[in-house]
Amino acid sequence: MPGSENPKPISKYSELRQDIVSGDWVVIATGRARRPNDFIVAAKAGKNKDDKDCPFEKLEDSALLIITRGNEHFADLWQAGAKAKDWFIEVIPNKFPAFTPRQLCPSVAVEGVYRQIGGVGFHEVIVMRPHDRSIALMSVEEVTLLVTAYRERFKTLKPEQCVQYVSVIHNHGPESGASIVHPHSQLIAIPVIPPDVFKSLAGSLRYFTERQACVHCAMIEYEARTKLRVIFENEKFIAFAPYASRAAFEIRIFPKSHRADFENIPEEDLKPFAQALQRTLAVLYHGLKNPSYNFFIHTAPTDGGRYAHYHWHLEILPKTSIWGGFEFGTGIEISTIAPEDAAAFLRSVKLPPLRQREP
Ligand SMILES: [Zn+2]
Ligand SMILES: [Zn+2]
């Protein structure tokens, strides 16, 4: 390809580059480098500890969704009017997006032997009202509003033409990568299927092809029956430590009935889902003295493919260890506690009653 050997000028947009050996995608997002100091400070102490310096205390003009404590939904500040003062959830575009909307979907560009596509997509922040109360300390009703916001924004972004996958993530604590202390989740809609999701889909499909059954349903049935690694369950959801946990105290939360798409969670399941999430994070908080963690949802892609074999779930990875040379060199993670023991410990944690606090 003529000219393709020339280095490209630096773009203000991000780009996705593919590793031609592994097939994995990485994002090169130079626009986010405008805040290098944010990262350094955040990694050490957590930024904006004081709510006076916090960027998430007030509603933004750019709000895309506002949910009040009474579960009323508004598309912007103007629509919310006087009810805006009762806000509990606000969704805004990320000011330092890793992915940005553009007129056209990205096409593959080639540089020598390599491939890349533009970082087209959406990057939103889902802000919860309380500055210093993490999900573990919220009520189930409050967490229900949060997962309702996940579902609403997911449904809004899913039909966007360039979007192949919508990722819901939450970082908590200084070791998690959270650059701002105030509780917030992120929703990132991207034009490729991410490598970890791709692997999870492929493994589920392989099991389904061999046995005509869902691998996740098989795990759920076994874990619910043996109770060896179960941490919490209600009528609709189950949380357990995976048999092959990648990190100490890893937890996955599954809907008990088979469902590929998170965004199709029925209205009546939102509260049981929120309860499973809140209770699980609460036992981590009280049992391990507020560890840093990441959680994310794995669900079927939105690229129009057939994923009926998949079973959506939420994965919680406490930051209980730091990757060293063995982990990076082999991809094999070392967990220093047996999942059975981790689950037994978390089951034994006594939760104090939730204090009612405003906001
Ligand atoms: Zn705040
Ligand atoms: Zn299933």
mmCIF file of C-alpha atoms and ligand atoms in Angstrom:
data_model
loop_
_atom_site.group_PDB
_atom_site.id
_atom_site.type_symbol
_atom_site.label_atom_id
_atom_site.label_comp_id
_atom_site.label_asym_id
_atom_site.label_seq_id
_atom_site.Cartn_x
_atom_site.Cartn_y
_atom_site.Cartn_z
ATOM 1 C CA MET A 1 0.000 0.000 0.000
ATOM 2 C CA PRO A 2 1.694 3.261 -1.141
ATOM 3 C CA GLY A 3 2.459 5.653 1.677
ATOM 4 C CA SER A 4 1.356 3.238 4.342
ATOM 5 C CA GLU A 5 4.911 2.908 5.675
ATOM 6 C CA ASN A 6 4.938 6.556 6.757
ATOM 7 C CA PRO A 7 4.303 7.214 10.422
ATOM 8 C CA LYS A 8 0.900 8.858 10.895
ATOM 9 C CA PRO A 9 0.531 12.270 12.487
ATOM 10 C CA ILE A 10 -0.722 12.125 16.074
ATOM 11 C CA SER A 11 -4.513 12.306 16.120
ATOM 12 C CA LYS A 12 -6.623 13.891 18.814
ATOM 13 C CA TYR A 13 -8.869 10.861 18.473
ATOM 14 C CA SER A 14 -8.029 7.542 20.025
ATOM 15 C CA GLU A 15 -7.348 4.482 17.916
ATOM 16 C CA LEU A 16 -7.631 0.740 18.381
ATOM 17 C CA ARG A 17 -4.534 -1.189 17.355
ATOM 18 C CA GLN A 18 -4.581 -4.927 16.860
ATOM 19 C CA ASP A 19 -1.766 -7.184 18.022
ATOM 20 C CA ILE A 20 -1.237 -9.256 14.878
ATOM 21 C CA VAL A 21 0.073 -12.218 16.866
ATOM 22 C CA SER A 22 -2.618 -12.565 19.562
ATOM 23 C CA GLY A 23 -5.452 -10.766 17.727
ATOM 24 C CA ASP A 24 -6.008 -8.678 20.876
ATOM 25 C CA TRP A 25 -6.986 -5.004 20.635
ATOM 26 C CA VAL A 26 -5.413 -2.148 22.581
ATOM 27 C CA VAL A 27 -6.491 1.500 22.707
ATOM 28 C CA ILE A 28 -4.024 4.312 22.099
ATOM 29 C CA ALA A 29 -5.827 7.322 23.589
ATOM 30 C CA THR A 30 -3.433 10.264 23.499
ATOM 31 C CA GLY A 31 -6.175 12.774 24.338
ATOM 32 C CA ARG A 32 -6.370 11.314 27.846
ATOM 33 C CA ALA A 33 -2.670 12.102 28.392
ATOM 34 C CA ARG A 34 -3.643 15.685 29.212
ATOM 35 C CA ARG A 35 -4.075 14.625 32.802
ATOM 36 C CA PRO A 36 -0.976 12.595 33.663
ATOM 37 C CA ASN A 37 -0.764 14.080 37.148
ATOM 38 C CA ASP A 38 -4.281 12.944 37.909
ATOM 39 C CA PHE A 39 -3.123 9.367 37.558
ATOM 40 C CA ILE A 40 -0.088 9.772 39.783
ATOM 41 C CA VAL A 41 -2.054 11.451 42.557
ATOM 42 C CA ALA A 42 -4.922 8.981 42.256
ATOM 43 C CA ALA A 43 -2.656 5.969 42.508
ATOM 44 C CA LYS A 44 -1.174 7.231 45.745
ATOM 45 C CA ALA A 45 -3.977 8.725 47.748
ATOM 46 C CA GLY A 46 -7.183 8.915 45.714
ATOM 47 C CA LYS A 47 -8.078 12.344 44.366
ATOM 48 C CA ASN A 48 -10.786 14.730 45.492
ATOM 49 C CA LYS A 49 -11.123 13.231 48.948
ATOM 50 C CA ASP A 50 -12.776 16.432 50.063
ATOM 51 C CA ASP A 51 -16.160 17.102 48.472
ATOM 52 C CA LYS A 52 -15.241 20.786 48.018
ATOM 53 C CA ASP A 53 -12.769 19.814 45.257
ATOM 54 C CA CYS A 54 -15.043 17.149 43.816
ATOM 55 C CA PRO A 55 -16.221 17.514 40.186
ATOM 56 C CA PHE A 56 -19.293 15.319 40.822
ATOM 57 C CA GLU A 57 -21.157 17.358 43.420
ATOM 58 C CA LYS A 58 -23.340 19.330 40.992
ATOM 59 C CA LEU A 59 -25.487 18.320 38.056
ATOM 60 C CA GLU A 60 -23.909 19.112 34.664
ATOM 61 C CA ASP A 61 -25.514 20.869 31.702
ATOM 62 C CA SER A 62 -24.322 17.903 29.643
ATOM 63 C CA ALA A 63 -26.432 15.394 31.652
ATOM 64 C CA LEU A 64 -27.772 12.596 29.437
ATOM 65 C CA LEU A 65 -29.916 10.949 32.106
ATOM 66 C CA ILE A 66 -31.000 12.016 35.569
ATOM 67 C CA ILE A 67 -32.704 9.584 37.958
ATOM 68 C CA THR A 68 -34.237 10.916 41.148
ATOM 69 C CA ARG A 69 -34.498 9.121 44.476
ATOM 70 C CA GLY A 70 -38.113 8.427 43.538
ATOM 71 C CA ASN A 71 -36.935 6.638 40.329
ATOM 72 C CA GLU A 72 -38.184 9.383 38.019
ATOM 73 C CA HIS A 73 -36.136 9.564 34.800
ATOM 74 C CA PHE A 74 -35.239 12.745 32.881
ATOM 75 C CA ALA A 75 -33.278 13.139 29.642
ATOM 76 C CA ASP A 76 -31.698 16.470 30.647
ATOM 77 C CA LEU A 77 -31.633 19.218 33.255
ATOM 78 C CA TRP A 78 -34.316 21.257 31.534
ATOM 79 C CA GLN A 79 -36.733 18.335 31.557
ATOM 80 C CA ALA A 80 -35.976 17.589 35.199
ATOM 81 C CA GLY A 81 -36.773 21.163 36.266
ATOM 82 C CA ALA A 82 -37.348 21.489 40.009
ATOM 83 C CA LYS A 83 -37.144 17.705 40.450
ATOM 84 C CA ALA A 84 -33.412 17.893 39.632
ATOM 85 C CA LYS A 85 -32.681 18.685 43.280
ATOM 86 C CA ASP A 86 -33.751 15.143 44.192
ATOM 87 C CA TRP A 87 -31.209 13.568 41.847
ATOM 88 C CA PHE A 88 -29.520 10.342 42.872
ATOM 89 C CA ILE A 89 -27.975 9.259 39.542
ATOM 90 C CA GLU A 90 -26.558 11.480 36.809
ATOM 91 C CA VAL A 91 -25.078 10.196 33.532
ATOM 92 C CA ILE A 92 -22.673 12.535 31.706
ATOM 93 C CA PRO A 93 -20.224 12.206 28.795
ATOM 94 C CA ASN A 94 -16.682 11.504 30.048
ATOM 95 C CA LYS A 95 -14.611 14.694 29.777
ATOM 96 C CA PHE A 96 -11.538 12.632 28.837
ATOM 97 C CA PRO A 97 -13.100 9.962 26.634
ATOM 98 C CA ALA A 98 -11.179 6.940 25.403
ATOM 99 C CA PHE A 99 -13.829 6.642 22.648
ATOM 100 C CA THR A 100 -15.683 9.460 20.869
ATOM 101 C CA PRO A 101 -18.680 9.536 18.516
ATOM 102 C CA ARG A 102 -17.998 10.362 14.860
ATOM 103 C CA GLN A 103 -20.049 10.678 11.696
ATOM 104 C CA LEU A 104 -18.780 7.464 10.115
ATOM 105 C CA CYS A 105 -17.998 4.054 11.478
ATOM 106 C CA PRO A 106 -14.274 3.328 11.446
ATOM 107 C CA SER A 107 -12.652 1.334 8.665
ATOM 108 C CA VAL A 108 -9.470 -0.642 8.982
ATOM 109 C CA ALA A 109 -6.280 1.312 8.269
ATOM 110 C CA VAL A 110 -2.985 -0.419 7.622
ATOM 111 C CA GLU A 111 0.500 0.604 8.659
ATOM 112 C CA GLY A 112 3.014 -1.822 7.221
ATOM 113 C CA VAL A 113 2.127 -5.204 8.724
ATOM 114 C CA TYR A 114 -0.224 -3.714 11.350
ATOM 115 C CA ARG A 115 -3.933 -2.897 11.521
ATOM 116 C CA GLN A 116 -5.840 -0.202 13.368
ATOM 117 C CA ILE A 117 -9.294 1.330 13.443
ATOM 118 C CA GLY A 118 -10.501 4.636 14.858
ATOM 119 C CA GLY A 119 -11.632 4.748 18.486
ATOM 120 C CA VAL A 120 -15.235 5.551 17.575
ATOM 121 C CA GLY A 121 -17.791 5.084 20.306
ATOM 122 C CA PHE A 122 -19.152 6.515 23.521
ATOM 123 C CA HIS A 123 -17.673 6.953 26.970
ATOM 124 C CA GLU A 124 -20.051 7.967 29.751
ATOM 125 C CA VAL A 125 -19.781 8.434 33.499
ATOM 126 C CA ILE A 126 -22.579 7.324 35.823
ATOM 127 C CA VAL A 127 -22.354 9.422 38.981
ATOM 128 C CA MET A 128 -24.050 8.505 42.264
ATOM 129 C CA ARG A 129 -25.047 11.338 44.585
ATOM 130 C CA PRO A 130 -23.251 10.470 47.876
ATOM 131 C CA HIS A 131 -19.647 11.674 47.836
ATOM 132 C CA ASP A 132 -18.264 9.395 50.537
ATOM 133 C CA ARG A 133 -20.544 6.381 50.550
ATOM 134 C CA SER A 134 -19.504 3.505 48.284
ATOM 135 C CA ILE A 135 -21.970 0.947 46.909
ATOM 136 C CA ALA A 136 -21.228 -1.319 49.903
ATOM 137 C CA LEU A 137 -22.733 1.317 52.184
ATOM 138 C CA MET A 138 -25.751 2.196 50.032
ATOM 139 C CA SER A 139 -29.244 0.821 50.465
ATOM 140 C CA VAL A 140 -30.589 -1.799 48.072
ATOM 141 C CA GLU A 141 -33.067 0.835 46.815
ATOM 142 C CA GLU A 142 -30.177 3.178 45.956
ATOM 143 C CA VAL A 143 -28.208 0.453 44.186
ATOM 144 C CA THR A 144 -31.381 -0.439 42.261
ATOM 145 C CA LEU A 145 -31.331 3.098 40.796
ATOM 146 C CA LEU A 146 -27.709 2.550 39.749
ATOM 147 C CA VAL A 147 -28.346 -0.731 37.908
ATOM 148 C CA THR A 148 -31.452 0.833 36.355
ATOM 149 C CA ALA A 149 -29.177 3.560 34.917
ATOM 150 C CA TYR A 150 -26.827 0.874 33.560
ATOM 151 C CA ARG A 151 -29.745 -0.761 31.772
ATOM 152 C CA GLU A 152 -31.184 2.501 30.401
ATOM 153 C CA ARG A 153 -27.915 3.785 28.944
ATOM 154 C CA PHE A 154 -27.083 0.321 27.604
ATOM 155 C CA LYS A 155 -30.396 0.266 25.747
ATOM 156 C CA THR A 156 -29.774 3.772 24.381
ATOM 157 C CA LEU A 157 -26.282 3.013 23.044
ATOM 158 C CA LYS A 158 -26.903 -0.530 21.805
ATOM 159 C CA PRO A 159 -28.582 0.544 18.514
ATOM 160 C CA GLU A 160 -25.807 3.028 17.620
ATOM 161 C CA GLN A 161 -24.479 1.784 14.304
ATOM 162 C CA CYS A 162 -20.756 1.535 15.096
ATOM 163 C CA VAL A 163 -21.209 -0.048 18.519
ATOM 164 C CA GLN A 164 -20.295 -3.732 18.792
ATOM 165 C CA TYR A 165 -19.951 -3.999 22.546
ATOM 166 C CA VAL A 166 -21.125 -2.008 25.561
ATOM 167 C CA SER A 167 -18.987 -2.355 28.664
ATOM 168 C CA VAL A 168 -20.200 -1.392 32.143
ATOM 169 C CA ILE A 169 -17.348 -0.966 34.628
ATOM 170 C CA HIS A 170 -16.828 0.320 38.152
ATOM 171 C CA ASN A 171 -13.520 1.097 39.859
ATOM 172 C CA HIS A 172 -13.352 1.495 43.637
ATOM 173 C CA GLY A 173 -10.363 2.501 45.726
ATOM 174 C CA PRO A 174 -6.872 3.814 45.044
ATOM 175 C CA GLU A 175 -5.510 0.506 43.674
ATOM 176 C CA SER A 176 -8.403 0.087 41.235
ATOM 177 C CA GLY A 177 -7.512 2.840 38.769
ATOM 178 C CA ALA A 178 -10.280 5.135 40.060
ATOM 179 C CA SER A 179 -9.009 8.667 39.448
ATOM 180 C CA ILE A 180 -11.784 10.338 41.471
ATOM 181 C CA VAL A 181 -12.933 9.197 44.918
ATOM 182 C CA HIS A 182 -16.620 10.071 44.432
ATOM 183 C CA PRO A 183 -18.511 6.827 43.549
ATOM 184 C CA HIS A 184 -19.062 6.563 39.794
ATOM 185 C CA SER A 185 -19.313 3.852 37.168
ATOM 186 C CA GLN A 186 -18.469 4.081 33.476
ATOM 187 C CA LEU A 187 -20.125 2.881 30.352
ATOM 188 C CA ILE A 188 -17.953 2.461 27.278
ATOM 189 C CA ALA A 189 -19.446 1.567 23.891
ATOM 190 C CA ILE A 190 -16.805 0.400 21.416
ATOM 191 C CA PRO A 191 -16.521 -0.700 17.748
ATOM 192 C CA VAL A 192 -14.900 -4.104 18.441
ATOM 193 C CA ILE A 193 -15.584 -7.125 20.657
ATOM 194 C CA PRO A 194 -12.979 -6.968 23.455
ATOM 195 C CA PRO A 195 -10.511 -9.881 23.788
ATOM 196 C CA ASP A 196 -11.705 -11.117 27.204
ATOM 197 C CA VAL A 197 -15.334 -11.112 26.090
ATOM 198 C CA PHE A 198 -14.344 -12.851 22.860
ATOM 199 C CA LYS A 199 -12.659 -15.637 24.868
ATOM 200 C CA SER A 200 -15.668 -15.954 27.180
ATOM 201 C CA LEU A 201 -18.047 -16.160 24.206
ATOM 202 C CA ALA A 202 -15.866 -18.715 22.437
ATOM 203 C CA GLY A 203 -15.608 -20.928 25.554
ATOM 204 C CA SER A 204 -19.372 -20.799 26.078
ATOM 205 C CA LEU A 205 -19.998 -21.660 22.440
ATOM 206 C CA ARG A 206 -17.580 -24.598 22.554
ATOM 207 C CA TYR A 207 -19.369 -26.098 25.580
ATOM 208 C CA PHE A 208 -22.750 -25.457 23.996
ATOM 209 C CA THR A 209 -21.718 -27.141 20.728
ATOM 210 C CA GLU A 210 -20.400 -30.208 22.581
ATOM 211 C CA ARG A 211 -23.254 -30.633 25.089
ATOM 212 C CA GLN A 212 -26.190 -28.508 23.899
ATOM 213 C CA ALA A 213 -26.164 -26.755 27.261
ATOM 214 C CA CYS A 214 -25.034 -23.447 28.747
ATOM 215 C CA VAL A 215 -21.719 -23.728 30.580
ATOM 216 C CA HIS A 216 -22.735 -20.979 33.003
ATOM 217 C CA CYS A 217 -26.071 -22.665 33.801
ATOM 218 C CA ALA A 218 -24.093 -25.869 34.499
ATOM 219 C CA MET A 219 -21.800 -23.988 36.919
ATOM 220 C CA ILE A 220 -24.718 -22.226 38.607
ATOM 221 C CA GLU A 221 -26.565 -25.516 39.122
ATOM 222 C CA TYR A 222 -23.482 -27.192 40.634
ATOM 223 C CA GLU A 223 -22.549 -24.253 42.874
ATOM 224 C CA ALA A 224 -26.131 -23.798 44.120
ATOM 225 C CA ARG A 225 -26.352 -27.511 44.943
ATOM 226 C CA THR A 226 -22.990 -27.914 46.699
ATOM 227 C CA LYS A 227 -22.923 -24.409 48.291
ATOM 228 C CA LEU A 228 -19.120 -24.786 48.595
ATOM 229 C CA ARG A 229 -18.304 -21.439 47.053
ATOM 230 C CA VAL A 230 -21.610 -19.545 47.337
ATOM 231 C CA ILE A 231 -21.378 -16.129 48.991
ATOM 232 C CA PHE A 232 -24.940 -14.864 48.576
ATOM 233 C CA GLU A 233 -28.083 -15.887 46.764
ATOM 234 C CA ASN A 234 -31.645 -14.741 46.456
ATOM 235 C CA GLU A 235 -34.496 -16.046 44.351
ATOM 236 C CA LYS A 236 -33.130 -14.566 41.115
ATOM 237 C CA PHE A 237 -29.343 -14.206 41.519
ATOM 238 C CA ILE A 238 -26.389 -16.129 42.882
ATOM 239 C CA ALA A 239 -22.924 -14.844 43.837
ATOM 240 C CA PHE A 240 -20.056 -17.303 44.186
ATOM 241 C CA ALA A 241 -16.269 -17.497 44.130
ATOM 242 C CA PRO A 242 -15.301 -19.089 40.791
ATOM 243 C CA TYR A 243 -13.786 -22.587 41.047
ATOM 244 C CA ALA A 244 -10.737 -21.294 39.129
ATOM 245 C CA SER A 245 -10.579 -17.837 40.734
ATOM 246 C CA ARG A 246 -7.968 -15.605 39.099
ATOM 247 C CA ALA A 247 -7.469 -13.496 42.213
ATOM 248 C CA ALA A 248 -8.077 -13.946 45.932
ATOM 249 C CA PHE A 249 -11.744 -13.171 46.699
ATOM 250 C CA GLU A 250 -12.847 -12.973 43.062
ATOM 251 C CA ILE A 251 -16.662 -13.112 42.889
ATOM 252 C CA ARG A 252 -19.138 -13.553 40.024
ATOM 253 C CA ILE A 253 -22.832 -12.739 40.164
ATOM 254 C CA PHE A 254 -25.165 -14.569 37.759
ATOM 255 C CA PRO A 255 -28.881 -14.344 37.035
ATOM 256 C CA LYS A 256 -30.223 -17.824 37.842
ATOM 257 C CA SER A 257 -32.347 -17.973 34.705
ATOM 258 C CA HIS A 258 -30.534 -18.170 31.384
ATOM 259 C CA ARG A 259 -30.307 -14.807 29.656
ATOM 260 C CA ALA A 260 -27.674 -13.656 27.146
ATOM 261 C CA ASP A 261 -28.278 -9.897 27.245
ATOM 262 C CA PHE A 262 -27.889 -7.806 30.387
ATOM 263 C CA GLU A 263 -30.058 -5.011 28.994
ATOM 264 C CA ASN A 264 -33.051 -7.370 28.773
ATOM 265 C CA ILE A 265 -33.067 -7.871 32.547
ATOM 266 C CA PRO A 266 -36.752 -7.733 33.529
ATOM 267 C CA GLU A 267 -37.953 -4.816 35.649
ATOM 268 C CA GLU A 268 -38.715 -7.115 38.592
ATOM 269 C CA ASP A 269 -35.147 -8.499 38.559
ATOM 270 C CA LEU A 270 -33.435 -5.112 38.986
ATOM 271 C CA LYS A 271 -33.889 -5.050 42.756
ATOM 272 C CA PRO A 272 -32.728 -8.659 43.356
ATOM 273 C CA PHE A 273 -29.682 -7.888 41.151
ATOM 274 C CA ALA A 274 -28.979 -4.733 43.165
ATOM 275 C CA GLN A 275 -29.364 -6.711 46.396
ATOM 276 C CA ALA A 276 -26.853 -9.353 45.244
ATOM 277 C CA LEU A 277 -24.374 -6.633 44.219
ATOM 278 C CA GLN A 278 -24.799 -4.553 47.387
ATOM 279 C CA ARG A 279 -24.567 -7.530 49.749
ATOM 280 C CA THR A 280 -21.519 -8.942 47.996
ATOM 281 C CA LEU A 281 -19.684 -5.612 48.065
ATOM 282 C CA ALA A 282 -20.767 -5.124 51.697
ATOM 283 C CA VAL A 283 -19.185 -8.412 52.853
ATOM 284 C CA LEU A 284 -15.994 -7.482 50.974
ATOM 285 C CA TYR A 285 -16.031 -4.025 52.581
ATOM 286 C CA HIS A 286 -16.572 -5.258 56.127
ATOM 287 C CA GLY A 287 -14.643 -8.527 55.799
ATOM 288 C CA LEU A 288 -11.522 -7.172 54.089
ATOM 289 C CA LYS A 289 -11.654 -3.582 55.435
ATOM 290 C CA ASN A 290 -12.670 -1.751 52.279
ATOM 291 C CA PRO A 291 -10.399 -3.269 49.601
ATOM 292 C CA SER A 292 -10.003 -1.659 46.188
ATOM 293 C CA TYR A 293 -11.808 -3.570 43.443
ATOM 294 C CA ASN A 294 -13.006 -3.451 39.866
ATOM 295 C CA PHE A 295 -16.290 -4.873 38.696
ATOM 296 C CA PHE A 296 -17.627 -5.208 35.197
ATOM 297 C CA ILE A 297 -20.477 -6.841 33.330
ATOM 298 C CA HIS A 298 -19.850 -9.481 30.692
ATOM 299 C CA THR A 299 -22.773 -9.706 28.299
ATOM 300 C CA ALA A 300 -23.570 -10.554 24.666
ATOM 301 C CA PRO A 301 -22.120 -8.155 22.067
ATOM 302 C CA THR A 302 -24.426 -5.743 20.232
ATOM 303 C CA ASP A 303 -23.036 -6.432 16.747
ATOM 304 C CA GLY A 304 -26.111 -8.334 15.563
ATOM 305 C CA GLY A 305 -24.490 -11.782 15.997
ATOM 306 C CA ARG A 306 -26.182 -14.803 17.570
ATOM 307 C CA TYR A 307 -25.258 -15.213 21.216
ATOM 308 C CA ALA A 308 -28.157 -17.180 22.693
ATOM 309 C CA HIS A 309 -25.601 -19.598 24.209
ATOM 310 C CA TYR A 310 -24.151 -16.797 26.376
ATOM 311 C CA HIS A 311 -25.162 -16.019 29.973
ATOM 312 C CA TRP A 312 -24.512 -12.475 31.188
ATOM 313 C CA HIS A 313 -22.902 -11.926 34.587
ATOM 314 C CA LEU A 314 -21.010 -9.436 36.726
ATOM 315 C CA GLU A 315 -17.409 -10.081 37.795
ATOM 316 C CA ILE A 316 -15.810 -8.512 40.870
ATOM 317 C CA LEU A 317 -12.012 -8.524 41.097
ATOM 318 C CA PRO A 318 -10.657 -7.232 44.417
ATOM 319 C CA LYS A 319 -7.167 -5.768 44.094
ATOM 320 C CA THR A 320 -5.676 -8.254 46.511
ATOM 321 C CA SER A 321 -2.417 -8.715 44.619
ATOM 322 C CA ILE A 322 -0.204 -7.005 42.075
ATOM 323 C CA TRP A 323 0.759 -8.722 38.837
ATOM 324 C CA GLY A 324 4.422 -9.698 38.734
ATOM 325 C CA GLY A 325 6.653 -11.189 36.089
ATOM 326 C CA PHE A 326 5.087 -14.661 36.234
ATOM 327 C CA GLU A 327 1.566 -13.316 35.666
ATOM 328 C CA PHE A 328 2.618 -11.006 32.808
ATOM 329 C CA GLY A 329 4.908 -13.638 31.309
ATOM 330 C CA THR A 330 2.434 -16.502 31.364
ATOM 331 C CA GLY A 331 -1.065 -15.020 31.773
ATOM 332 C CA ILE A 332 -1.464 -17.376 34.745
ATOM 333 C CA GLU A 333 -2.614 -15.551 37.846
ATOM 334 C CA ILE A 334 -1.742 -16.737 41.341
ATOM 335 C CA SER A 335 -4.525 -16.611 43.923
ATOM 336 C CA THR A 336 -3.291 -16.978 47.485
ATOM 337 C CA ILE A 337 -6.492 -18.309 49.058
ATOM 338 C CA ALA A 338 -8.659 -21.240 47.954
ATOM 339 C CA PRO A 339 -11.998 -19.975 46.573
ATOM 340 C CA GLU A 340 -13.831 -22.325 49.021
ATOM 341 C CA ASP A 341 -12.070 -20.668 51.985
ATOM 342 C CA ALA A 342 -12.641 -17.159 50.570
ATOM 343 C CA ALA A 343 -16.375 -17.903 50.196
ATOM 344 C CA ALA A 344 -16.647 -19.423 53.701
ATOM 345 C CA PHE A 345 -14.945 -16.346 55.169
ATOM 346 C CA LEU A 346 -17.204 -13.903 53.290
ATOM 347 C CA ARG A 347 -20.315 -15.889 54.311
ATOM 348 C CA SER A 348 -19.285 -15.505 57.950
ATOM 349 C CA VAL A 349 -19.003 -11.691 57.808
ATOM 350 C CA LYS A 350 -21.647 -10.046 59.999
ATOM 351 C CA LEU A 351 -23.056 -6.918 58.377
ATOM 352 C CA PRO A 352 -23.929 -3.946 60.585
ATOM 353 C CA PRO A 353 -27.330 -2.362 59.923
ATOM 354 C CA LEU A 354 -27.215 0.289 57.188
ATOM 355 C CA ARG A 355 -27.279 3.789 58.561
ATOM 356 C CA GLN A 356 -29.760 6.021 56.813
ATOM 357 C CA ARG A 357 -27.934 9.100 55.628
ATOM 358 C CA GLU A 358 -28.822 11.970 53.344
ATOM 359 C CA PRO A 359 -28.029 12.431 50.622
HETATM 360 ZN ZN ZN B 1 -18.139 14.271 45.350
HETATM 361 ZN ZN ZN B 2 -27.077 -20.111 31.020
#
